PDB file of C-alpha atoms and ligand atoms in Angstrom:
ATOM      1  CA  MET J   1      -0.011  -0.008   0.006  1.00  0.00           C
ATOM      2  CA  SER J   2       1.535   3.326  -1.039  1.00  0.00           C
ATOM      3  CA  LEU J   3       1.219   6.384   1.112  1.00  0.00           C
ATOM      4  CA  PRO J   4       0.990   9.863  -0.301  1.00  0.00           C
ATOM      5  CA  GLU J   5       4.346  11.621  -0.626  1.00  0.00           C
ATOM      6  CA  GLY J   6       4.814  13.456   2.702  1.00  0.00           C
ATOM      7  CA  VAL J   7       3.138  10.785   4.791  1.00  0.00           C
ATOM      8  CA  GLN J   8       5.540   8.340   6.496  1.00  0.00           C
ATOM      9  CA  ARG J   9       5.558   5.571   9.035  1.00  0.00           C
ATOM     10  CA  ARG J  10       7.767   6.842  11.904  1.00  0.00           C
ATOM     11  CA  GLU J  11       8.849   5.644  15.348  1.00  0.00           C
ATOM     12  CA  PHE J  12       7.108   7.206  18.342  1.00  0.00           C
ATOM     13  CA  ASP J  13       7.184   6.258  21.966  1.00  0.00           C
ATOM     14  CA  GLY J  14       4.305   3.838  21.596  1.00  0.00           C
ATOM     15  CA  GLY J  15       5.730   2.184  18.412  1.00  0.00           C
ATOM     16  CA  GLU J  16       5.292   2.884  14.770  1.00  0.00           C
ATOM     17  CA  ALA J  17       2.652   5.334  13.512  1.00  0.00           C
ATOM     18  CA  LEU J  18       1.782   7.457  10.501  1.00  0.00           C
ATOM     19  CA  ALA J  19       3.089  10.967  10.569  1.00  0.00           C
ATOM     20  CA  THR J  20       3.238  14.234   8.606  1.00  0.00           C
ATOM     21  CA  ARG J  21       5.570  17.227   9.006  1.00  0.00           C
ATOM     22  CA  GLY J  22       4.040  20.318  10.418  1.00  0.00           C
ATOM     23  CA  GLU J  23       3.092  22.324  13.509  1.00  0.00           C
ATOM     24  CA  PRO J  24       1.188  20.253  16.118  1.00  0.00           C
ATOM     25  CA  VAL J  25      -2.561  20.849  16.403  1.00  0.00           C
ATOM     26  CA  TYR J  26      -4.253  18.512  18.913  1.00  0.00           C
ATOM     27  CA  GLY J  27      -1.549  17.694  21.437  1.00  0.00           C
ATOM     28  CA  GLU J  28      -0.093  14.936  19.261  1.00  0.00           C
ATOM     29  CA  PRO J  29       3.550  13.961  19.822  1.00  0.00           C
ATOM     30  CA  VAL J  30       6.148  15.376  17.477  1.00  0.00           C
ATOM     31  CA  VAL J  31       9.528  13.744  16.863  1.00  0.00           C
ATOM     32  CA  ASP J  32      12.108  15.400  14.570  1.00  0.00           C
ATOM     33  CA  GLY J  33       9.345  17.643  13.158  1.00  0.00           C
ATOM     34  CA  TRP J  34       7.021  14.692  12.357  1.00  0.00           C
ATOM     35  CA  ARG J  35       3.554  14.823  13.939  1.00  0.00           C
ATOM     36  CA  ARG J  36       1.951  11.496  14.852  1.00  0.00           C
ATOM     37  CA  TRP J  37      -1.307  11.053  12.909  1.00  0.00           C
ATOM     38  CA  ASP J  38      -3.775   9.463  15.376  1.00  0.00           C
ATOM     39  CA  ALA J  39      -5.900   6.880  13.555  1.00  0.00           C
ATOM     40  CA  HIS J  40      -8.385   6.888  16.465  1.00  0.00           C
ATOM     41  CA  ARG J  41      -9.064  10.541  15.904  1.00  0.00           C
ATOM     42  CA  SER J  42      -9.020  10.586  12.119  1.00  0.00           C
ATOM     43  CA  LYS J  43     -10.967   8.427   9.638  1.00  0.00           C
ATOM     44  CA  LEU J  44      -8.478   9.209   6.899  1.00  0.00           C
ATOM     45  CA  GLY J  45      -5.665   8.215   9.239  1.00  0.00           C
ATOM     46  CA  ALA J  46      -7.534   4.959  10.007  1.00  0.00           C
ATOM     47  CA  THR J  47      -8.087   4.411   6.277  1.00  0.00           C
ATOM     48  CA  PHE J  48      -4.288   4.410   5.719  1.00  0.00           C
ATOM     49  CA  ALA J  49      -3.736   2.400   8.886  1.00  0.00           C
ATOM     50  CA  HIS J  50      -6.121  -0.275   7.544  1.00  0.00           C
ATOM     51  CA  GLY J  51      -4.016  -0.575   4.382  1.00  0.00           C
ATOM     52  CA  LEU J  52      -6.642   0.621   1.882  1.00  0.00           C
ATOM     53  CA  ASP J  53      -4.928   1.743  -1.288  1.00  0.00           C
ATOM     54  CA  THR J  54      -6.216   5.291  -1.645  1.00  0.00           C
ATOM     55  CA  GLY J  55      -4.052   6.411  -4.583  1.00  0.00           C
ATOM     56  CA  LEU J  56      -4.189   9.746  -2.815  1.00  0.00           C
ATOM     57  CA  SER J  57      -1.864  12.494  -3.915  1.00  0.00           C
ATOM     58  CA  GLY J  58      -2.267  16.152  -3.202  1.00  0.00           C
ATOM     59  CA  GLY J  59       0.071  18.299  -5.183  1.00  0.00           C
ATOM     60  CA  ASN J  60      -2.687  19.720  -7.375  1.00  0.00           C
ATOM     61  CA  GLY J  61      -4.924  20.353  -4.390  1.00  0.00           C
ATOM     62  CA  VAL J  62      -7.493  18.655  -2.131  1.00  0.00           C
ATOM     63  CA  LEU J  63     -11.077  19.517  -1.234  1.00  0.00           C
ATOM     64  CA  TYR J  64     -11.835  18.377   2.333  1.00  0.00           C
ATOM     65  CA  LEU J  65     -15.513  18.158   3.285  1.00  0.00           C
ATOM     66  CA  GLY J  66     -16.450  18.159   6.967  1.00  0.00           C
ATOM     67  CA  ALA J  67     -13.245  19.697   8.331  1.00  0.00           C
ATOM     68  CA  ALA J  68     -14.550  20.306  11.912  1.00  0.00           C
ATOM     69  CA  ASN J  69     -11.788  21.862  13.972  1.00  0.00           C
ATOM     70  CA  GLY J  70      -8.992  20.704  11.650  1.00  0.00           C
ATOM     71  CA  THR J  71      -7.632  17.509  13.220  1.00  0.00           C
ATOM     72  CA  THR J  72      -7.415  15.577   9.980  1.00  0.00           C
ATOM     73  CA  VAL J  73      -7.292  18.362   7.426  1.00  0.00           C
ATOM     74  CA  SER J  74      -4.222  19.735   9.154  1.00  0.00           C
ATOM     75  CA  HIS J  75      -2.387  16.483   8.295  1.00  0.00           C
ATOM     76  CA  VAL J  76      -3.691  16.740   4.747  1.00  0.00           C
ATOM     77  CA  ALA J  77      -2.425  20.274   4.378  1.00  0.00           C
ATOM     78  CA  ASP J  78       0.987  19.092   5.608  1.00  0.00           C
ATOM     79  CA  PHE J  79       1.442  16.896   2.489  1.00  0.00           C
ATOM     80  CA  ALA J  80      -0.896  18.483  -0.114  1.00  0.00           C
ATOM     81  CA  GLY J  81      -0.916  21.609  -2.178  1.00  0.00           C
ATOM     82  CA  PRO J  82      -3.895  23.982  -1.910  1.00  0.00           C
ATOM     83  CA  THR J  83      -6.254  22.403   0.676  1.00  0.00           C
ATOM     84  CA  TYR J  84      -9.839  23.705   0.816  1.00  0.00           C
ATOM     85  CA  ALA J  85     -11.526  22.857   4.096  1.00  0.00           C
ATOM     86  CA  VAL J  86     -15.342  23.048   4.039  1.00  0.00           C
ATOM     87  CA  GLU J  87     -17.231  23.066   7.360  1.00  0.00           C
ATOM     88  CA  PHE J  88     -20.681  24.472   8.009  1.00  0.00           C
ATOM     89  CA  ALA J  89     -20.620  24.814  11.805  1.00  0.00           C
ATOM     90  CA  PRO J  90     -19.203  28.212  12.898  1.00  0.00           C
ATOM     91  CA  ARG J  91     -17.722  27.064  16.233  1.00  0.00           C
ATOM     92  CA  PRO J  92     -15.192  24.557  14.862  1.00  0.00           C
ATOM     93  CA  VAL J  93     -14.309  26.913  11.977  1.00  0.00           C
ATOM     94  CA  ARG J  94     -12.943  29.300  14.581  1.00  0.00           C
ATOM     95  CA  ASP J  95     -10.382  26.616  15.652  1.00  0.00           C
ATOM     96  CA  LEU J  96      -9.800  25.774  12.018  1.00  0.00           C
ATOM     97  CA  LEU J  97      -8.790  29.370  11.279  1.00  0.00           C
ATOM     98  CA  GLU J  98      -6.105  29.044  13.968  1.00  0.00           C
ATOM     99  CA  VAL J  99      -4.836  25.796  12.438  1.00  0.00           C
ATOM    100  CA  ALA J 100      -4.623  27.615   9.086  1.00  0.00           C
ATOM    101  CA  GLU J 101      -2.465  30.373  10.552  1.00  0.00           C
ATOM    102  CA  ASP J 102       0.543  28.038  10.391  1.00  0.00           C
ATOM    103  CA  ARG J 103      -0.446  26.655   7.010  1.00  0.00           C
ATOM    104  CA  PRO J 104      -0.605  29.097   4.134  1.00  0.00           C
ATOM    105  CA  ASN J 105      -1.966  26.394   1.796  1.00  0.00           C
ATOM    106  CA  LEU J 106      -5.013  25.662   4.015  1.00  0.00           C
ATOM    107  CA  PHE J 107      -8.176  27.611   3.164  1.00  0.00           C
ATOM    108  CA  PRO J 108     -11.075  27.241   5.630  1.00  0.00           C
ATOM    109  CA  LEU J 109     -14.547  27.792   4.081  1.00  0.00           C
ATOM    110  CA  LEU J 110     -17.622  28.221   6.262  1.00  0.00           C
ATOM    111  CA  LYS J 111     -19.874  26.560   3.703  1.00  0.00           C
ATOM    112  CA  ASP J 112     -22.427  23.755   3.298  1.00  0.00           C
ATOM    113  CA  ALA J 113     -20.895  20.834   1.427  1.00  0.00           C
ATOM    114  CA  ARG J 114     -24.351  20.112  -0.094  1.00  0.00           C
ATOM    115  CA  LYS J 115     -24.122  23.441  -1.944  1.00  0.00           C
ATOM    116  CA  PRO J 116     -20.855  23.374  -3.928  1.00  0.00           C
ATOM    117  CA  GLU J 117     -22.088  26.302  -6.065  1.00  0.00           C
ATOM    118  CA  THR J 118     -21.483  28.527  -3.039  1.00  0.00           C
ATOM    119  CA  TYR J 119     -17.709  27.860  -3.089  1.00  0.00           C
ATOM    120  CA  ALA J 120     -17.124  26.959  -6.775  1.00  0.00           C
ATOM    121  CA  HIS J 121     -15.762  30.467  -7.337  1.00  0.00           C
ATOM    122  CA  VAL J 122     -12.985  29.849  -4.756  1.00  0.00           C
ATOM    123  CA  VAL J 123     -12.158  26.187  -5.190  1.00  0.00           C
ATOM    124  CA  GLU J 124     -10.338  25.399  -8.422  1.00  0.00           C
ATOM    125  CA  ALA J 125     -11.304  22.392 -10.499  1.00  0.00           C
ATOM    126  CA  GLY J 126      -8.941  19.605 -11.464  1.00  0.00           C
ATOM    127  CA  LEU J 127      -8.096  18.676  -7.890  1.00  0.00           C
ATOM    128  CA  ASP J 128      -6.295  15.394  -7.007  1.00  0.00           C
ATOM    129  CA  ALA J 129      -8.744  14.441  -4.285  1.00  0.00           C
ATOM    130  CA  VAL J 130     -11.975  15.000  -2.457  1.00  0.00           C
ATOM    131  CA  VAL J 131     -11.726  13.795   1.112  1.00  0.00           C
ATOM    132  CA  GLN J 132     -15.066  13.533   2.886  1.00  0.00           C
ATOM    133  CA  ASP J 133     -16.063  13.030   6.539  1.00  0.00           C
ATOM    134  CA  VAL J 134     -19.371  14.800   6.920  1.00  0.00           C
ATOM    135  CA  ALA J 135     -21.327  12.451   9.176  1.00  0.00           C
ATOM    136  CA  THR J 136     -24.654  13.636   7.870  1.00  0.00           C
ATOM    137  CA  ARG J 137     -27.584  12.087   6.000  1.00  0.00           C
ATOM    138  CA  GLY J 138     -27.068  11.913   2.238  1.00  0.00           C
ATOM    139  CA  GLN J 139     -23.328  11.276   2.275  1.00  0.00           C
ATOM    140  CA  ALA J 140     -23.353   9.858  -1.283  1.00  0.00           C
ATOM    141  CA  ASP J 141     -25.207  12.956  -2.506  1.00  0.00           C
ATOM    142  CA  VAL J 142     -22.528  15.194  -1.004  1.00  0.00           C
ATOM    143  CA  ALA J 143     -19.844  13.107  -2.782  1.00  0.00           C
ATOM    144  CA  LEU J 144     -21.699  13.300  -6.092  1.00  0.00           C
ATOM    145  CA  ALA J 145     -22.260  17.073  -5.776  1.00  0.00           C
ATOM    146  CA  ASN J 146     -18.528  17.688  -5.233  1.00  0.00           C
ATOM    147  CA  ARG J 147     -17.291  15.362  -8.029  1.00  0.00           C
ATOM    148  CA  ARG J 148     -17.098  18.397 -10.334  1.00  0.00           C
ATOM    149  CA  PHE J 149     -13.876  19.562  -8.533  1.00  0.00           C
ATOM    150  CA  LEU J 150     -11.905  16.375  -9.315  1.00  0.00           C
ATOM    151  CA  ARG J 151      -9.618  15.768 -12.217  1.00  0.00           C
ATOM    152  CA  GLU J 152     -10.539  12.875 -14.489  1.00  0.00           C
ATOM    153  CA  ASP J 153      -8.547  10.222 -12.608  1.00  0.00           C
ATOM    154  CA  GLY J 154      -8.730  11.908  -9.210  1.00  0.00           C
ATOM    155  CA  ARG J 155      -9.739  10.203  -6.018  1.00  0.00           C
ATOM    156  CA  PHE J 156     -12.715  10.414  -3.747  1.00  0.00           C
ATOM    157  CA  VAL J 157     -11.699   9.129  -0.295  1.00  0.00           C
ATOM    158  CA  GLY J 158     -14.556   9.174   2.128  1.00  0.00           C
ATOM    159  CA  ALA J 159     -15.693   7.758   5.466  1.00  0.00           C
ATOM    160  CA  ILE J 160     -19.378   6.750   5.461  1.00  0.00           C
ATOM    161  CA  LYS J 161     -20.980   6.769   8.897  1.00  0.00           C
ATOM    162  CA  ALA J 162     -23.925   4.294   8.889  1.00  0.00           C
ATOM    163  CA  ARG J 163     -25.732   5.861  11.806  1.00  0.00           C
ATOM    164  CA  SER J 164     -25.909   9.255  10.121  1.00  0.00           C
ATOM    165  CA  GLU J 165     -27.962   7.690   7.311  1.00  0.00           C
ATOM    166  CA  ASP J 166     -30.281   5.513   9.429  1.00  0.00           C
ATOM    167  CA  VAL J 167     -29.819   4.465  13.067  1.00  0.00           C
ATOM    168  CA  THR J 168     -32.366   1.675  12.793  1.00  0.00           C
ATOM    169  CA  ARG J 169     -30.805  -0.301   9.927  1.00  0.00           C
ATOM    170  CA  GLU J 170     -27.863  -2.741   9.884  1.00  0.00           C
ATOM    171  CA  PRO J 171     -24.712  -0.819   8.843  1.00  0.00           C
ATOM    172  CA  GLU J 172     -23.950  -3.308   6.008  1.00  0.00           C
ATOM    173  CA  ALA J 173     -27.359  -2.601   4.422  1.00  0.00           C
ATOM    174  CA  VAL J 174     -26.850   1.131   4.734  1.00  0.00           C
ATOM    175  CA  PHE J 175     -23.342   0.860   3.175  1.00  0.00           C
ATOM    176  CA  GLU J 176     -24.766  -1.054   0.204  1.00  0.00           C
ATOM    177  CA  ASP J 177     -27.336   1.681  -0.484  1.00  0.00           C
ATOM    178  CA  VAL J 178     -24.758   4.453  -0.181  1.00  0.00           C
ATOM    179  CA  LEU J 179     -22.352   2.627  -2.546  1.00  0.00           C
ATOM    180  CA  ASP J 180     -25.180   2.046  -5.099  1.00  0.00           C
ATOM    181  CA  ARG J 181     -25.938   5.762  -5.087  1.00  0.00           C
ATOM    182  CA  LEU J 182     -22.217   6.644  -5.256  1.00  0.00           C
ATOM    183  CA  ARG J 183     -21.819   4.457  -8.364  1.00  0.00           C
ATOM    184  CA  GLU J 184     -24.090   6.824 -10.264  1.00  0.00           C
ATOM    185  CA  GLY J 185     -21.070   9.081 -10.586  1.00  0.00           C
ATOM    186  CA  TYR J 186     -18.045   7.123  -9.445  1.00  0.00           C
ATOM    187  CA  GLU J 187     -16.310   3.846  -9.918  1.00  0.00           C
ATOM    188  CA  VAL J 188     -15.729   2.363  -6.475  1.00  0.00           C
ATOM    189  CA  LEU J 189     -12.105   1.102  -6.255  1.00  0.00           C
ATOM    190  CA  GLY J 190     -12.048  -0.178  -2.677  1.00  0.00           C
ATOM    191  CA  THR J 191     -13.750  -0.213   0.702  1.00  0.00           C
ATOM    192  CA  ALA J 192     -12.778  -1.129   4.260  1.00  0.00           C
ATOM    193  CA  ARG J 193     -14.575  -1.115   7.610  1.00  0.00           C
ATOM    194  CA  LEU J 194     -12.734   1.067  10.052  1.00  0.00           C
ATOM    195  CA  GLU J 195     -13.215  -0.891  13.283  1.00  0.00           C
ATOM    196  CA  PRO J 196     -11.618  -0.862  15.812  1.00  0.00           C
ATOM    197  CA  HIS J 197     -10.710   2.751  15.224  1.00  0.00           C
ATOM    198  CA  HIS J 198     -14.190   3.971  14.197  1.00  0.00           C
ATOM    199  CA  ASP J 199     -17.339   1.874  14.724  1.00  0.00           C
ATOM    200  CA  ASP J 200     -19.843   1.472  11.918  1.00  0.00           C
ATOM    201  CA  HIS J 201     -17.800   3.486   9.428  1.00  0.00           C
ATOM    202  CA  LEU J 202     -16.919   2.384   5.922  1.00  0.00           C
ATOM    203  CA  ALA J 203     -13.903   3.902   4.160  1.00  0.00           C
ATOM    204  CA  VAL J 204     -14.495   4.268   0.404  1.00  0.00           C
ATOM    205  CA  VAL J 205     -12.060   4.990  -2.377  1.00  0.00           C
ATOM    206  CA  ALA J 206     -13.556   5.939  -5.712  1.00  0.00           C
ATOM    207  CA  THR J 207     -12.757   7.690  -8.977  1.00  0.00           C
ATOM    208  CA  PRO J 208     -15.049   9.717 -11.231  1.00  0.00           C
ATOM    209  CA  LYS J 209     -16.693   7.845 -14.149  1.00  0.00           C
TER     210      LYS J 209
HETATM  211  C1  SAM O 306     -17.033  13.606  12.087  1.00  0.00           C
HETATM  212  S1  SAM O 306     -16.902  15.379  12.026  1.00  0.00           S
HETATM  213  C2  SAM O 306     -15.427  15.654  11.122  1.00  0.00           C
HETATM  214  C3  SAM O 306     -14.107  15.341  11.770  1.00  0.00           C
HETATM  215  C4  SAM O 306     -12.958  15.805  10.904  1.00  0.00           C
HETATM  216  N1  SAM O 306     -13.110  15.299   9.578  1.00  0.00           N
HETATM  217  C5  SAM O 306     -11.625  15.299  11.418  1.00  0.00           C
HETATM  218  O1  SAM O 306     -11.254  14.173  11.233  1.00  0.00           O
HETATM  219  O2  SAM O 306     -10.852  16.132  11.931  1.00  0.00           O
HETATM  220  C6  SAM O 306     -18.128  15.757  10.826  1.00  0.00           C
HETATM  221  C7  SAM O 306     -18.168  17.271  10.540  1.00  0.00           C
HETATM  222  O3  SAM O 306     -18.931  17.461   9.330  1.00  0.00           O
HETATM  223  C8  SAM O 306     -19.618  18.672   9.473  1.00  0.00           C
HETATM  224  N2  SAM O 306     -20.730  18.676   8.487  1.00  0.00           N
HETATM  225  C9  SAM O 306     -21.821  17.887   8.474  1.00  0.00           C
HETATM  226  N3  SAM O 306     -22.612  18.179   7.401  1.00  0.00           N
HETATM  227  C10 SAM O 306     -21.935  19.152   6.720  1.00  0.00           C
HETATM  228  C11 SAM O 306     -22.270  19.879   5.556  1.00  0.00           C
HETATM  229  N4  SAM O 306     -23.353  19.597   4.845  1.00  0.00           N
HETATM  230  N5  SAM O 306     -21.376  20.806   5.140  1.00  0.00           N
HETATM  231  C12 SAM O 306     -20.247  21.067   5.824  1.00  0.00           C
HETATM  232  N6  SAM O 306     -19.913  20.424   6.961  1.00  0.00           N
HETATM  233  C13 SAM O 306     -20.763  19.477   7.415  1.00  0.00           C
HETATM  234  C14 SAM O 306     -20.076  18.674  10.905  1.00  0.00           C
HETATM  235  O4  SAM O 306     -20.396  19.974  11.356  1.00  0.00           O
HETATM  236  C15 SAM O 306     -18.878  18.087  11.610  1.00  0.00           C
HETATM  237  O5  SAM O 306     -17.962  19.101  12.054  1.00  0.00           O
END
């Protein structure tokens, strides 16, 4: 499994872990300038830790949907080019702005990921990746709406939270429905359940079709 350039497996006190180079954000340990990327706090980190081949690169830019207070997107901005971080809740965006102070390539956007037309004038097209962790109903619809920003062979890398779609159904049944809808605009290249790091989450790697 190849990691994006700028993401490495490094030695920390507790053993080997993924890491990126940058200023610390959430109290994570830093050794020789490398910040440990905590897979328990990051679905993208867990996706790498589970060995899913994401094909993720970031030099041409990444659109990150559901940035919250910046835990994961800070690691993405450490290895990627322009990194657009969409989050619709004002409180976490305040923290995100602080995270962006150390990262000139990180652009927080207080926007609704279901309405890409509201940020299409800021976010360039032809991006390498859309990374999604929105934990809301209609996760496939969000992915489809933001497909327009990806280059032809770009990657969608998302974490689908079953309980955000329907708390009453079996996660596997929910995942099947979400994947079926996703296939209306993407070819699904791989999936992995993210337990034990994140319960009832499915990591999905896809490319536009
Ligand atoms: C699980 S948290 C994200 C955690 C973050 N990705 C991380 O690893 O650091 C999900 C976030 O998605 C945001 N969100 C949900 N629906 C959204 C939407 N339609 N547009 C933008 N953000 C949304 C929520 O406000 C919440 O902060």
